[in-house]
Each structure stands twice: as C-alpha cells, then as structure tokens.
PDB file of C-alpha atoms and ligand atoms in Angstrom:
ATOM      1  CA  UNK Y   1      33.859  -0.836 -39.308  1.00  0.00           C
ATOM      2  CA  UNK Y   2      31.727   1.885 -37.603  1.00  0.00           C
ATOM      3  CA  UNK Y   3      33.745   4.558 -35.212  1.00  0.00           C
ATOM      4  CA  UNK Y   4      33.166   7.757 -34.809  1.00  0.00           C
ATOM      5  CA  UNK Y   5      35.921   8.501 -37.117  1.00  0.00           C
ATOM      6  CA  UNK Y   6      34.758   6.469 -39.874  1.00  0.00           C
ATOM      7  CA  UNK Y   7      31.192   7.366 -40.893  1.00  0.00           C
ATOM      8  CA  UNK Y   8      28.627   4.236 -41.468  1.00  0.00           C
ATOM      9  CA  UNK Y   9      28.022   3.198 -44.792  1.00  0.00           C
ATOM     10  CA  UNK Y  10      24.149   3.102 -45.955  1.00  0.00           C
ATOM     11  CA  UNK Y  11      21.284   5.163 -46.486  1.00  0.00           C
ATOM     12  CA  UNK Y  12      20.144   6.341 -43.362  1.00  0.00           C
ATOM     13  CA  UNK Y  13      20.280  10.141 -43.873  1.00  0.00           C
ATOM     14  CA  UNK Y  14      17.820   9.427 -46.930  1.00  0.00           C
ATOM     15  CA  UNK Y  15      13.719  10.362 -46.437  1.00  0.00           C
ATOM     16  CA  UNK Y  16      12.357   7.473 -44.454  1.00  0.00           C
ATOM     17  CA  UNK Y  17      10.498   5.146 -47.018  1.00  0.00           C
ATOM     18  CA  UNK Y  18       6.975   4.360 -46.850  1.00  0.00           C
ATOM     19  CA  UNK Y  19       7.100   1.529 -44.529  1.00  0.00           C
ATOM     20  CA  UNK Y  20       8.855   3.125 -41.773  1.00  0.00           C
ATOM     21  CA  UNK Y  21       7.029   6.402 -41.972  1.00  0.00           C
ATOM     22  CA  UNK Y  22       4.042   4.092 -41.823  1.00  0.00           C
ATOM     23  CA  UNK Y  23       5.055   2.448 -38.635  1.00  0.00           C
ATOM     24  CA  UNK Y  24       6.625   5.355 -36.806  1.00  0.00           C
ATOM     25  CA  UNK Y  25       2.982   6.985 -37.373  1.00  0.00           C
ATOM     26  CA  UNK Y  26       1.664   3.844 -35.366  1.00  0.00           C
ATOM     27  CA  UNK Y  27       4.214   3.749 -32.733  1.00  0.00           C
ATOM     28  CA  UNK Y  28       3.235   7.964 -32.128  1.00  0.00           C
ATOM     29  CA  UNK Y  29      -0.417   7.481 -32.205  1.00  0.00           C
ATOM     30  CA  UNK Y  30      -0.084   4.596 -29.752  1.00  0.00           C
ATOM     31  CA  UNK Y  31       1.951   6.694 -27.673  1.00  0.00           C
ATOM     32  CA  UNK Y  32      -0.411   9.126 -27.544  1.00  0.00           C
ATOM     33  CA  UNK Y  33      -2.775   6.665 -26.656  1.00  0.00           C
ATOM     34  CA  UNK Y  34      -1.098   5.388 -23.576  1.00  0.00           C
ATOM     35  CA  UNK Y  35      -0.407   8.982 -22.502  1.00  0.00           C
ATOM     36  CA  UNK Y  36      -4.321   9.857 -22.579  1.00  0.00           C
ATOM     37  CA  UNK Y  37      -4.971   6.518 -20.746  1.00  0.00           C
ATOM     38  CA  UNK Y  38      -2.938   7.994 -17.569  1.00  0.00           C
ATOM     39  CA  UNK Y  39      -5.267  10.835 -16.559  1.00  0.00           C
ATOM     40  CA  UNK Y  40      -7.900   8.775 -18.017  1.00  0.00           C
ATOM     41  CA  UNK Y  41      -7.582   5.672 -15.749  1.00  0.00           C
ATOM     42  CA  UNK Y  42      -6.621   7.882 -12.708  1.00  0.00           C
ATOM     43  CA  UNK Y  43      -9.999   9.686 -13.056  1.00  0.00           C
ATOM     44  CA  UNK Y  44     -12.098   6.351 -14.159  1.00  0.00           C
ATOM     45  CA  UNK Y  45     -10.164   3.254 -12.928  1.00  0.00           C
ATOM     46  CA  UNK Y  46     -11.511   3.224  -9.505  1.00  0.00           C
ATOM     47  CA  UNK Y  47      -7.975   1.963  -8.420  1.00  0.00           C
ATOM     48  CA  UNK Y  48      -6.347   5.114  -6.391  1.00  0.00           C
ATOM     49  CA  UNK Y  49      -6.454   4.887  -2.659  1.00  0.00           C
ATOM     50  CA  UNK Y  50      -9.774   6.248  -1.540  1.00  0.00           C
ATOM     51  CA  UNK Y  51      -9.080   6.985   1.637  1.00  0.00           C
ATOM     52  CA  UNK Y  52      -7.598   9.865   3.829  1.00  0.00           C
ATOM     53  CA  UNK Y  53      -3.722  10.987   3.013  1.00  0.00           C
ATOM     54  CA  UNK Y  54      -1.390  12.983   5.159  1.00  0.00           C
ATOM     55  CA  UNK Y  55       2.161  13.625   5.897  1.00  0.00           C
ATOM     56  CA  UNK Y  56       3.252  12.054   9.267  1.00  0.00           C
ATOM     57  CA  UNK Y  57       6.424  12.268  11.289  1.00  0.00           C
ATOM     58  CA  UNK Y  58       7.635   8.701  11.625  1.00  0.00           C
ATOM     59  CA  UNK Y  59       8.367   9.200  15.541  1.00  0.00           C
ATOM     60  CA  UNK Y  60       4.487  10.908  16.152  1.00  0.00           C
ATOM     61  CA  UNK Y  61       3.244   8.055  13.880  1.00  0.00           C
ATOM     62  CA  UNK Y  62       4.543   5.832  16.465  1.00  0.00           C
ATOM     63  CA  UNK Y  63       3.306   7.225  19.199  1.00  0.00           C
ATOM     64  CA  UNK Y  64       0.086   7.278  17.825  1.00  0.00           C
ATOM     65  CA  UNK Y  65       0.156   3.526  17.620  1.00  0.00           C
ATOM     66  CA  UNK Y  66       1.288   3.302  20.885  1.00  0.00           C
ATOM     67  CA  UNK Y  67      -1.760   5.248  22.201  1.00  0.00           C
ATOM     68  CA  UNK Y  68      -3.834   3.066  20.169  1.00  0.00           C
ATOM     69  CA  UNK Y  69      -2.266   0.075  21.607  1.00  0.00           C
ATOM     70  CA  UNK Y  70      -2.393   1.182  25.533  1.00  0.00           C
ATOM     71  CA  UNK Y  71      -6.383   2.294  24.616  1.00  0.00           C
ATOM     72  CA  UNK Y  72      -7.980  -0.958  23.106  1.00  0.00           C
ATOM     73  CA  UNK Y  73      -5.365  -3.910  24.097  1.00  0.00           C
ATOM     74  CA  UNK Y  74      -7.446  -6.982  24.560  1.00  0.00           C
ATOM     75  CA  UNK Y  75      -4.744  -9.603  25.168  1.00  0.00           C
ATOM     76  CA  UNK Y  76      -0.978 -10.779  24.113  1.00  0.00           C
ATOM     77  CA  UNK Y  77       0.062 -13.279  21.933  1.00  0.00           C
ATOM     78  CA  UNK Y  78       4.131 -14.109  21.522  1.00  0.00           C
ATOM     79  CA  UNK Y  79       4.573 -10.672  22.697  1.00  0.00           C
ATOM     80  CA  UNK Y  80       2.721  -8.434  20.222  1.00  0.00           C
ATOM     81  CA  UNK Y  81      -0.337  -7.274  21.969  1.00  0.00           C
ATOM     82  CA  UNK Y  82      -3.682  -7.990  20.712  1.00  0.00           C
ATOM     83  CA  UNK Y  83      -5.727  -4.976  19.743  1.00  0.00           C
ATOM     84  CA  UNK Y  84      -9.653  -4.740  19.432  1.00  0.00           C
ATOM     85  CA  UNK Y  85     -10.902  -1.184  18.674  1.00  0.00           C
ATOM     86  CA  UNK Y  86     -14.748  -0.279  18.747  1.00  0.00           C
ATOM     87  CA  UNK Y  87     -16.441  -0.428  15.607  1.00  0.00           C
ATOM     88  CA  UNK Y  88     -15.832   2.022  13.029  1.00  0.00           C
ATOM     89  CA  UNK Y  89     -12.875   3.535  15.162  1.00  0.00           C
ATOM     90  CA  UNK Y  90      -9.525   4.794  13.436  1.00  0.00           C
ATOM     91  CA  UNK Y  91      -6.940   1.803  13.525  1.00  0.00           C
ATOM     92  CA  UNK Y  92      -3.209   2.163  13.579  1.00  0.00           C
ATOM     93  CA  UNK Y  93      -0.949  -0.158  11.804  1.00  0.00           C
ATOM     94  CA  UNK Y  94       2.686   0.383  12.327  1.00  0.00           C
ATOM     95  CA  UNK Y  95       5.115  -1.158   9.175  1.00  0.00           C
ATOM     96  CA  UNK Y  96       8.736  -1.609  10.683  1.00  0.00           C
ATOM     97  CA  UNK Y  97      12.008  -3.893   9.872  1.00  0.00           C
ATOM     98  CA  UNK Y  98      10.295  -6.633  10.273  1.00  0.00           C
ATOM     99  CA  UNK Y  99       7.105  -6.616  11.767  1.00  0.00           C
ATOM    100  CA  UNK Y 100       3.774  -5.516  11.386  1.00  0.00           C
ATOM    101  CA  UNK Y 101       2.451  -3.713  14.991  1.00  0.00           C
ATOM    102  CA  UNK Y 102       0.182  -5.127  16.673  1.00  0.00           C
ATOM    103  CA  UNK Y 103      -1.856  -7.745  15.832  1.00  0.00           C
ATOM    104  CA  UNK Y 104      -5.563  -6.680  14.926  1.00  0.00           C
ATOM    105  CA  UNK Y 105      -8.533  -8.065  15.856  1.00  0.00           C
ATOM    106  CA  UNK Y 106     -11.826  -6.816  14.052  1.00  0.00           C
ATOM    107  CA  UNK Y 107     -15.385  -7.647  13.794  1.00  0.00           C
ATOM    108  CA  UNK Y 108     -16.675  -9.276  10.581  1.00  0.00           C
ATOM    109  CA  UNK Y 109     -19.081  -6.377   8.637  1.00  0.00           C
ATOM    110  CA  UNK Y 110     -18.147  -3.665  10.597  1.00  0.00           C
ATOM    111  CA  UNK Y 111     -15.985  -0.867   8.508  1.00  0.00           C
ATOM    112  CA  UNK Y 112     -12.603   0.359  10.206  1.00  0.00           C
ATOM    113  CA  UNK Y 113     -10.442   3.192   8.897  1.00  0.00           C
ATOM    114  CA  UNK Y 114      -7.008   1.537   9.036  1.00  0.00           C
ATOM    115  CA  UNK Y 115      -4.034   4.055   8.879  1.00  0.00           C
ATOM    116  CA  UNK Y 116      -0.564   2.676   7.380  1.00  0.00           C
ATOM    117  CA  UNK Y 117       2.825   4.233   7.547  1.00  0.00           C
ATOM    118  CA  UNK Y 118       6.371   3.153   8.337  1.00  0.00           C
ATOM    119  CA  UNK Y 119       8.696   3.944  10.705  1.00  0.00           C
ATOM    120  CA  UNK Y 120      11.577   3.009   8.721  1.00  0.00           C
ATOM    121  CA  UNK Y 121      11.114   2.344   4.827  1.00  0.00           C
ATOM    122  CA  UNK Y 122       9.120   1.412   2.085  1.00  0.00           C
ATOM    123  CA  UNK Y 123       7.076  -1.946   2.994  1.00  0.00           C
ATOM    124  CA  UNK Y 124       4.164  -3.195   1.042  1.00  0.00           C
ATOM    125  CA  UNK Y 125       0.841  -4.116   2.942  1.00  0.00           C
ATOM    126  CA  UNK Y 126      -0.446  -7.352   1.311  1.00  0.00           C
ATOM    127  CA  UNK Y 127      -3.600  -9.325   3.036  1.00  0.00           C
ATOM    128  CA  UNK Y 128      -3.253 -13.246   2.416  1.00  0.00           C
ATOM    129  CA  UNK Y 129      -5.077 -14.899   1.105  1.00  0.00           C
ATOM    130  CA  UNK Y 130      -7.254 -11.820   0.140  1.00  0.00           C
ATOM    131  CA  UNK Y 131      -5.457  -9.873  -2.904  1.00  0.00           C
ATOM    132  CA  UNK Y 132      -5.092  -6.578  -1.240  1.00  0.00           C
ATOM    133  CA  UNK Y 133      -1.744  -4.815  -1.744  1.00  0.00           C
ATOM    134  CA  UNK Y 134      -0.884  -1.277  -0.558  1.00  0.00           C
ATOM    135  CA  UNK Y 135       2.251   0.769  -0.363  1.00  0.00           C
ATOM    136  CA  UNK Y 136       3.727   1.535   3.242  1.00  0.00           C
ATOM    137  CA  UNK Y 137       6.039   4.487   3.204  1.00  0.00           C
ATOM    138  CA  UNK Y 138       7.617   6.550   6.021  1.00  0.00           C
ATOM    139  CA  UNK Y 139       6.380  10.088   6.156  1.00  0.00           C
ATOM    140  CA  UNK Y 140       2.845   9.320   5.194  1.00  0.00           C
ATOM    141  CA  UNK Y 141      -0.012   8.264   6.658  1.00  0.00           C
ATOM    142  CA  UNK Y 142      -2.831   6.062   4.455  1.00  0.00           C
ATOM    143  CA  UNK Y 143      -5.973   5.614   6.173  1.00  0.00           C
ATOM    144  CA  UNK Y 144      -7.927   2.820   3.981  1.00  0.00           C
ATOM    145  CA  UNK Y 145     -11.760   2.211   4.829  1.00  0.00           C
ATOM    146  CA  UNK Y 146     -11.506  -1.739   5.323  1.00  0.00           C
ATOM    147  CA  UNK Y 147     -14.369  -3.963   6.196  1.00  0.00           C
ATOM    148  CA  UNK Y 148     -13.546  -7.685   6.414  1.00  0.00           C
ATOM    149  CA  UNK Y 149     -15.831  -9.903   5.043  1.00  0.00           C
ATOM    150  CA  UNK Y 150     -15.504 -13.461   6.418  1.00  0.00           C
ATOM    151  CA  UNK Y 151     -14.295 -14.560   9.991  1.00  0.00           C
ATOM    152  CA  UNK Y 152     -11.109 -16.279  10.516  1.00  0.00           C
ATOM    153  CA  UNK Y 153      -7.285 -15.374  10.027  1.00  0.00           C
ATOM    154  CA  UNK Y 154      -6.073 -13.011   8.224  1.00  0.00           C
ATOM    155  CA  UNK Y 155      -2.332 -12.572   7.528  1.00  0.00           C
ATOM    156  CA  UNK Y 156      -0.501  -9.688   6.798  1.00  0.00           C
ATOM    157  CA  UNK Y 157       2.853 -10.295   4.319  1.00  0.00           C
ATOM    158  CA  UNK Y 158       5.154  -7.726   3.780  1.00  0.00           C
ATOM    159  CA  UNK Y 159       5.737  -7.803  -0.490  1.00  0.00           C
ATOM    160  CA  UNK Y 160       8.162  -5.119  -0.557  1.00  0.00           C
ATOM    161  CA  UNK Y 161      11.696  -6.068  -0.282  1.00  0.00           C
ATOM    162  CA  UNK Y 162      12.862  -4.465   3.077  1.00  0.00           C
ATOM    163  CA  UNK Y 163      16.186  -6.259   3.787  1.00  0.00           C
ATOM    164  CA  UNK Y 164      17.369  -9.461   5.142  1.00  0.00           C
ATOM    165  CA  UNK Y 165      14.125  -9.962   7.379  1.00  0.00           C
ATOM    166  CA  UNK Y 166      11.816  -8.898   4.866  1.00  0.00           C
ATOM    167  CA  UNK Y 167      10.353 -12.820   4.553  1.00  0.00           C
ATOM    168  CA  UNK Y 168       9.753 -12.684   8.479  1.00  0.00           C
ATOM    169  CA  UNK Y 169       7.748  -9.764   8.205  1.00  0.00           C
ATOM    170  CA  UNK Y 170       4.176 -11.281   8.498  1.00  0.00           C
ATOM    171  CA  UNK Y 171       1.433  -9.874  10.768  1.00  0.00           C
ATOM    172  CA  UNK Y 172      -1.936 -11.039  11.558  1.00  0.00           C
ATOM    173  CA  UNK Y 173      -5.523  -9.491  11.890  1.00  0.00           C
ATOM    174  CA  UNK Y 174      -8.229 -11.784  13.946  1.00  0.00           C
ATOM    175  CA  UNK Y 175     -11.519 -11.277  12.290  1.00  0.00           C
ATOM    176  CA  UNK Y 176     -14.775 -12.360  14.561  1.00  0.00           C
ATOM    177  CA  UNK Y 177     -18.270 -12.628  14.246  1.00  0.00           C
ATOM    178  CA  UNK Y 178     -21.042 -11.177  16.053  1.00  0.00           C
ATOM    179  CA  UNK Y 179     -21.416  -7.885  18.199  1.00  0.00           C
ATOM    180  CA  UNK Y 180     -18.135  -5.786  19.329  1.00  0.00           C
ATOM    181  CA  UNK Y 181     -16.952  -6.920  22.724  1.00  0.00           C
ATOM    182  CA  UNK Y 182     -14.951  -3.485  22.888  1.00  0.00           C
ATOM    183  CA  UNK Y 183     -16.390  -1.447  26.015  1.00  0.00           C
ATOM    184  CA  UNK Y 184     -17.020   1.746  24.593  1.00  0.00           C
ATOM    185  CA  UNK Y 185     -17.968   2.438  21.326  1.00  0.00           C
ATOM    186  CA  UNK Y 186     -16.554   6.018  19.929  1.00  0.00           C
ATOM    187  CA  UNK Y 187     -15.342   8.051  17.268  1.00  0.00           C
ATOM    188  CA  UNK Y 188     -11.543   7.821  16.780  1.00  0.00           C
ATOM    189  CA  UNK Y 189      -9.805  11.074  16.632  1.00  0.00           C
ATOM    190  CA  UNK Y 190      -6.673  11.815  14.328  1.00  0.00           C
ATOM    191  CA  UNK Y 191      -3.915  13.962  15.961  1.00  0.00           C
TER     192      UNK Y 191
HETATM  193 CU1  CUA W 201       8.794  -5.406   4.900  1.00  0.00          CU
HETATM  194 CU2  CUA W 201       9.647  -6.565   3.166  1.00  0.00          CU
END
C-alpha cells in the first residue's frame, strides 16, 4: 500500500545502479543533441519563412486587400472577385472564417510576393495538390515569394481547424500560361 503516509517499499533511495546510470547518460546526451538541433536547423534547415514579416492590424490588412482587389480586378466568380496582379506585384490574400479572398489569377513562371494574413483567428494555408503549408495568423503579415510552375487551377485549403465552417474554407488560384494581360506593370508597394 502506497500513500503519502505509508512510505514506499524498495531501494529507490540507494545509489543508482550501473545500468540506470548508463541509461540516464544516454538520455541526457540525446537531450543535448536535440537541443543543439534547434538552432542548427533554424540556420541550416532552409525551412523558415524566407519572405518578409511584419505586424499588421487586421482592419488595416483588410483595407489593403480591398485596395488590391479594386486595383487589379478582372472578373468575378460566384460573387468572388478574380484578381490579376501584374508580374512581380505584391499580392494580398485574406484568410477569414471561412474563405480565402480573393481568387487570384497568376502567370506561370512569374514570381510574386504573396502576403498572407488573417482577419480573425489562426488559419492554415495549404496549396492543393502542391505541398505548400503555412500558418496564417491575425496581426501578422507574411510576404512569401511564390513562382507558379504549372498552368491550371490550384486550390487553397485551410488545414488549421477554425470552427464549424473549416471544411468549406477553400480558395482558388488560377495559373495561366503566357504573358500577362494586365494593363500596367508596376512595382507593388506595401503601406
Ligand atoms: Cu480556416 Cu480552417
């Protein structure tokens, strides 16, 4: 019977045996290896976001997205604007319960800086069928460099549970071949 009143039986207070010491040593060394891997992988793993990062007030980001949509809108689908930014432009994509806004129309082989932020809570940016995953958080603006390498349609799926409509949170990117039909080519600015 073990309790706080009755002391446990055994030899646990005696010095550790050889095997136990060996095991604790191995475990400790392994802890150090894992600990060292954190800074090592941060520097060498090439898996950290390569783009820009900044703080942004969600309402300000929404306003920036709306300006982006107004400026480059070329069509509409199911009430969603289709937006075609010129090559090299700053692209603004919004995550919100439960949509990705707007629909993007991009050119194959052209590099864009795609900004991602959320209006409400944590969403997950997942390109399907391409294996690209990224956390999208309110209050943070991540600008990721992306170069579509295949024409066709890519779907944006939310892979971070965000409530009752999570499974319906699907967006779309249309990738086209050939030169841009967007009228002006200009450097995008981020304000
Ligand atoms: Cu957004 Cu799940």
